[in-house]
Coordinates of C-alpha atoms and ligand atoms in Angstrom, one line a residue:
M237 CA -88.8 66.7 33.4
A238 CA -87.9 63.7 35.5
F239 CA -85.7 62.1 32.9
D240 CA -83.5 65.0 31.9
G241 CA -79.9 64.3 32.8
S242 CA -80.6 60.5 32.7
S243 CA -79.7 57.7 30.4
I244 CA -82.6 56.3 28.4
I245 CA -82.7 53.3 26.1
V246 CA -85.3 53.5 23.4
V247 CA -86.1 50.5 21.3
A248 CA -87.7 50.7 17.9
I249 CA -88.4 48.6 14.9
F250 CA -86.5 48.1 11.6
G251 CA -83.6 46.1 10.1
F252 CA -80.8 45.0 12.4
F253 CA -81.9 45.8 15.9
L254 CA -80.5 42.9 17.7
V255 CA -77.1 44.1 16.5
N256 CA -78.0 47.6 17.8
L257 CA -79.1 46.1 21.1
T258 CA -75.9 44.1 21.5
S259 CA -73.7 47.1 20.8
S260 CA -75.6 49.3 23.3
L261 CA -75.2 46.6 25.9
V262 CA -71.5 46.5 25.2
L263 CA -71.2 50.2 25.5
A264 CA -73.1 50.2 28.7
K265 CA -70.7 47.7 30.2
G266 CA -67.7 50.0 29.7
P267 CA -67.8 53.5 31.2
C268 CA -71.4 53.5 32.3
Q269 CA -72.0 52.2 35.8
F270 CA -75.8 52.4 36.2
P271 CA -76.8 52.1 39.9
A272 CA -80.4 51.3 39.0
I273 CA -82.8 50.6 36.1
F274 CA -86.4 51.9 36.0
N275 CA -88.4 50.2 33.3
F276 CA -91.8 51.0 31.8
G277 CA -93.7 48.8 29.4
D278 CA -95.9 45.8 28.6
S279 CA -95.6 42.1 28.7
N280 CA -92.3 42.3 26.9
S281 CA -90.7 43.5 30.1
D282 CA -93.2 42.8 32.9
T283 CA -91.4 41.0 35.7
G284 CA -94.5 40.6 37.9
G285 CA -96.7 43.7 37.8
L286 CA -99.8 42.3 36.2
S287 CA -99.4 39.0 38.2
A288 CA -99.3 41.0 41.5
A289 CA -102.6 42.7 40.7
F290 CA -104.6 40.3 38.6
G291 CA -103.3 36.8 39.4
Q292 CA -100.0 35.0 38.7
A293 CA -99.2 34.2 35.1
P294 CA -99.8 30.4 35.1
P295 CA -97.4 27.7 34.1
P296 CA -95.6 27.0 31.7
N297 CA -94.7 30.7 32.3
G298 CA -91.6 30.8 34.5
M299 CA -91.0 27.0 34.4
S300 CA -87.9 26.6 32.2
Y301 CA -85.7 29.1 34.0
F302 CA -87.1 30.0 37.4
G303 CA -88.8 26.6 37.9
H304 CA -92.1 28.2 39.0
P305 CA -94.3 31.1 37.8
A306 CA -92.2 34.2 38.1
G307 CA -94.5 37.0 37.1
R308 CA -93.3 37.0 33.5
Y309 CA -95.4 36.1 30.5
C310 CA -92.6 33.9 29.3
D311 CA -91.1 30.6 30.4
G312 CA -87.6 32.0 30.5
R313 CA -86.0 35.4 31.0
L314 CA -87.0 38.6 29.3
V315 CA -84.7 41.1 27.6
I316 CA -84.9 43.3 30.7
D317 CA -83.6 40.4 32.8
F318 CA -80.6 40.0 30.5
L319 CA -80.0 43.7 30.5
A320 CA -79.9 43.8 34.3
E321 CA -77.6 40.8 34.3
S322 CA -75.2 42.4 31.9
L323 CA -75.0 45.5 34.1
G324 CA -74.3 43.4 37.1
L325 CA -77.7 44.3 38.7
P326 CA -80.3 42.0 40.2
Y327 CA -83.6 41.3 38.3
L328 CA -86.0 44.1 38.7
S329 CA -88.8 43.8 41.3
A330 CA -92.2 44.9 40.1
F331 CA -93.4 48.1 41.7
L332 CA -96.9 46.5 42.3
D333 CA -95.5 43.4 44.0
S334 CA -95.8 43.5 47.8
L335 CA -93.9 40.3 48.5
G336 CA -90.2 39.9 48.7
T337 CA -89.4 43.0 46.6
N338 CA -86.1 44.9 46.8
F339 CA -85.9 48.2 44.9
T340 CA -82.3 49.1 45.7
H341 CA -81.3 48.8 42.1
G342 CA -84.5 49.9 40.4
A343 CA -88.1 49.1 39.9
N344 CA -90.3 47.8 37.1
F345 CA -93.5 49.6 36.3
A346 CA -94.4 47.5 33.2
T347 CA -97.5 45.4 33.2
A348 CA -98.6 42.9 30.5
G349 CA -101.2 44.4 28.2
S350 CA -100.2 48.0 28.9
T351 CA -100.7 50.7 26.2
I352 CA -99.4 54.2 25.8
R353 CA -102.9 55.7 25.6
P354 CA -105.3 54.8 28.3
Q355 CA -108.0 52.5 27.0
N356 CA -111.7 53.0 27.3
T357 CA -112.3 49.4 28.2
T358 CA -111.6 47.3 31.3
L359 CA -109.0 44.5 31.4
H360 CA -112.0 42.1 31.7
Q361 CA -113.6 43.4 28.5
S362 CA -110.6 43.8 26.3
G363 CA -107.5 42.1 27.9
F364 CA -105.6 45.4 28.0
S365 CA -104.0 46.5 31.3
P366 CA -105.4 49.6 33.1
I367 CA -101.8 50.4 33.9
S368 CA -101.2 52.5 30.8
L369 CA -98.0 54.4 30.4
N370 CA -99.4 57.6 32.1
V371 CA -100.3 55.4 35.1
Q372 CA -96.8 54.0 35.2
F373 CA -95.5 57.5 35.3
Y374 CA -97.8 58.3 38.3
E375 CA -96.5 55.2 40.0
F376 CA -92.9 56.2 39.3
H377 CA -93.4 59.7 40.6
D378 CA -94.9 58.4 43.8
F379 CA -92.2 55.8 44.1
H380 CA -89.5 58.5 43.7
V381 CA -90.9 60.8 46.4
R382 CA -92.1 58.2 48.9
S383 CA -89.1 55.9 48.7
Q384 CA -87.0 58.8 50.0
I385 CA -89.4 59.5 52.9
V386 CA -89.5 55.8 53.9
R387 CA -85.8 55.3 53.4
K388 CA -85.1 57.9 56.2
R389 CA -86.7 55.5 58.7
G390 CA -83.4 53.6 58.3
G391 CA -83.0 49.9 59.2
V392 CA -84.3 47.5 56.5
Y393 CA -85.8 50.4 54.5
E394 CA -82.3 51.6 53.7
T395 CA -81.5 48.2 52.3
I396 CA -84.5 47.9 49.9
L397 CA -84.9 51.4 48.5
P398 CA -82.7 53.3 46.1
K399 CA -80.6 56.3 47.1
E400 CA -81.9 59.7 45.9
E401 CA -78.8 60.3 43.8
D402 CA -79.3 57.0 42.0
F403 CA -82.4 58.4 40.2
S404 CA -80.5 60.8 38.1
S405 CA -77.8 58.4 37.1
A406 CA -80.1 55.4 36.5
L407 CA -81.0 53.8 33.2
Y408 CA -84.6 54.3 32.1
T409 CA -85.9 51.8 29.6
F410 CA -89.2 51.7 27.7
D411 CA -90.8 48.9 25.8
I412 CA -94.4 49.8 24.9
G413 CA -96.6 50.6 21.9
Q414 CA -97.5 47.3 20.3
N415 CA -100.8 47.0 22.3
D416 CA -101.8 50.5 21.1
L417 CA -101.9 49.1 17.6
T418 CA -103.7 45.8 18.4
S419 CA -106.3 47.6 20.6
G420 CA -107.6 49.2 17.4
Y421 CA -107.7 45.9 15.5
F422 CA -109.7 44.4 18.4
L423 CA -112.2 47.2 17.9
S424 CA -112.5 46.0 14.3
M425 CA -110.7 49.1 12.9
S426 CA -109.0 48.7 9.6
V427 CA -105.2 49.1 9.1
D428 CA -105.8 52.6 7.8
E429 CA -107.9 53.6 10.8
V430 CA -105.2 52.4 13.1
K431 CA -102.5 54.2 11.1
A432 CA -104.6 57.4 11.4
Y433 CA -104.3 57.4 15.2
V434 CA -100.6 56.6 15.4
P435 CA -99.6 60.2 15.5
D436 CA -101.9 60.7 18.5
V437 CA -100.3 57.8 20.3
L438 CA -96.8 59.3 19.7
N439 CA -97.9 62.8 20.5
Q440 CA -99.6 61.9 23.7
F441 CA -96.4 60.8 25.2
R442 CA -93.5 62.0 23.1
T443 CA -91.4 59.7 25.1
I444 CA -89.3 56.7 24.6
I445 CA -91.2 53.9 23.3
K446 CA -90.3 50.7 21.7
A447 CA -92.6 48.4 19.8
S448 CA -91.9 45.0 18.5
P449 CA -93.4 43.5 15.3
V450 CA -97.1 43.4 16.2
G451 CA -97.8 41.3 13.2
C452 CA -95.8 38.4 14.7
L453 CA -97.6 38.4 18.0
P454 CA -99.4 35.0 18.3
Y455 CA -102.5 36.6 19.9
V456 CA -103.0 38.9 16.9
M457 CA -102.5 36.1 14.4
E458 CA -105.0 34.0 16.2
R459 CA -107.8 36.6 16.7
I460 CA -107.7 38.7 13.5
P461 CA -108.3 36.9 10.2
V462 CA -105.6 37.6 7.5
L463 CA -105.7 36.5 3.9
P464 CA -103.1 33.9 3.0
G465 CA -101.4 36.5 0.6
Q466 CA -100.9 38.8 3.5
I467 CA -98.7 36.4 5.4
D468 CA -95.0 37.1 4.8
R469 CA -92.1 34.7 4.4
Y470 CA -91.6 34.6 8.2
G471 CA -95.3 33.6 8.8
C472 CA -96.2 37.1 10.0
A473 CA -99.1 39.3 9.0
S474 CA -97.6 41.9 6.8
P475 CA -100.4 44.6 6.9
F476 CA -99.9 44.8 10.7
N477 CA -96.2 44.9 10.4
E478 CA -96.4 47.8 8.0
V479 CA -98.3 49.8 10.6
A480 CA -95.7 48.8 13.2
Q481 CA -93.0 50.2 10.9
F482 CA -95.0 53.3 10.4
F483 CA -95.2 53.6 14.2
N484 CA -91.5 53.2 14.5
H485 CA -90.7 55.7 11.9
G486 CA -92.8 58.2 13.9
L487 CA -91.0 57.0 17.1
K488 CA -87.7 57.8 15.6
K489 CA -88.8 61.3 14.9
T490 CA -90.2 61.5 18.4
V491 CA -86.8 60.5 19.8
Q492 CA -85.1 63.2 17.7
Q493 CA -87.5 65.7 19.2
L494 CA -86.9 64.3 22.7
R495 CA -83.1 64.8 22.3
K496 CA -83.9 68.5 21.8
D497 CA -86.4 68.6 24.6
L498 CA -84.0 66.9 27.1
P499 CA -80.5 68.0 26.0
H500 CA -78.8 66.5 29.1
A501 CA -80.3 63.1 28.7
A502 CA -78.4 60.4 26.7
I503 CA -81.1 58.7 24.6
T504 CA -80.3 55.5 22.9
Y505 CA -82.7 54.2 20.2
V506 CA -82.6 50.5 19.8
D507 CA -84.4 48.8 16.9
V508 CA -85.9 45.4 17.6
Y509 CA -88.1 45.0 14.5
S510 CA -86.9 41.8 12.7
Ligands
NAG370 C1 -111.2 57.2 24.9 O1 -112.3 58.1 24.8 C2 -111.9 59.5 24.7 C3 -113.2 60.3 24.7 O2 -114.1 60.0 23.7 C4 -111.1 59.7 23.5 O3 -110.7 61.1 23.4 C5 -109.9 58.8 23.5 O4 -109.1 58.9 22.3 C6 -110.3 57.3 23.7 N1 -109.1 56.5 23.8 C7 -108.9 55.5 23.0 C8 -107.6 54.8 23.3 O5 -109.5 55.2 22.0
NAG371 C1 -81.6 44.3 48.7 O1 -80.6 44.3 47.7 C2 -79.4 44.9 48.0 C3 -78.5 44.9 46.8 O2 -78.5 43.7 46.1 C4 -78.8 44.1 49.2 O3 -77.5 44.7 49.6 C5 -79.7 44.2 50.4 O4 -79.2 43.4 51.5 C6 -81.1 43.6 50.0 N1 -82.0 43.8 51.1 C7 -82.7 42.8 51.6 C8 -83.6 43.1 52.8 O5 -82.6 41.7 51.2

């Protein structure tokens, strides 16, 4: 398994995650010197993947911090950007971006709209990215192998590709899962129907996944009607958030199983549901 012996940050959903996130960042600053970050996920951590393949995320994305569209579906920086900064590493280049990329300190395989399970619809039909988590793994695998072949050519390649030994001591981060829940709602499935396939989502990958509160995503609130009584005191749709919590509960168990599967990997579970 590619990630055995590595450090992995898992983020999930419940009470005081930001506190957890902060403490894991502080810990990482001390003894851990990560030479690289490899990230997998969706729009929460896409630094240019979907933009490279399907057109640049338009303004106001990117405007407030970068001053121009910067491949992020956000006008500022993403958590993955702050994570890189806190480890003293540059922002991650998107694997799919062919312009100006530098992968010395890692690569980002996330694309906006990605799911864990491959969808049976096109991006045009449903808005979900064809670069599901399994595809991101294919890309990572190819990147790992080919970066070393290309690096041997020397010259500039040595300055833009990671060293072989950096793969095993890198930090692997995952932020994906919320779109697996919303894809069912968009097919008019009920909350119970979506809940019923959650174990399959977790099973299929049994890997480190983090989801954020789907019921607070503006695109869900806008497209799926919710009764006024189902809006919680934060203005979020509570039935969807219940499923998100159910997902995270399963994720927590999946992470426990993964610790057994990958005894040499340090797996950190970070809860961002709030
Ligand atoms: C796509 O279709 C296959 C075959 O019917 C099915 O097994 C799979 O669960 C479907 N995927 C999703 C995300 O619904
Ligand atoms: C890529 O980034 C590394 C580390 O930041 C730097 O040393 C190297 O010069 C960069 N390569 C190019 C071609 O900019």
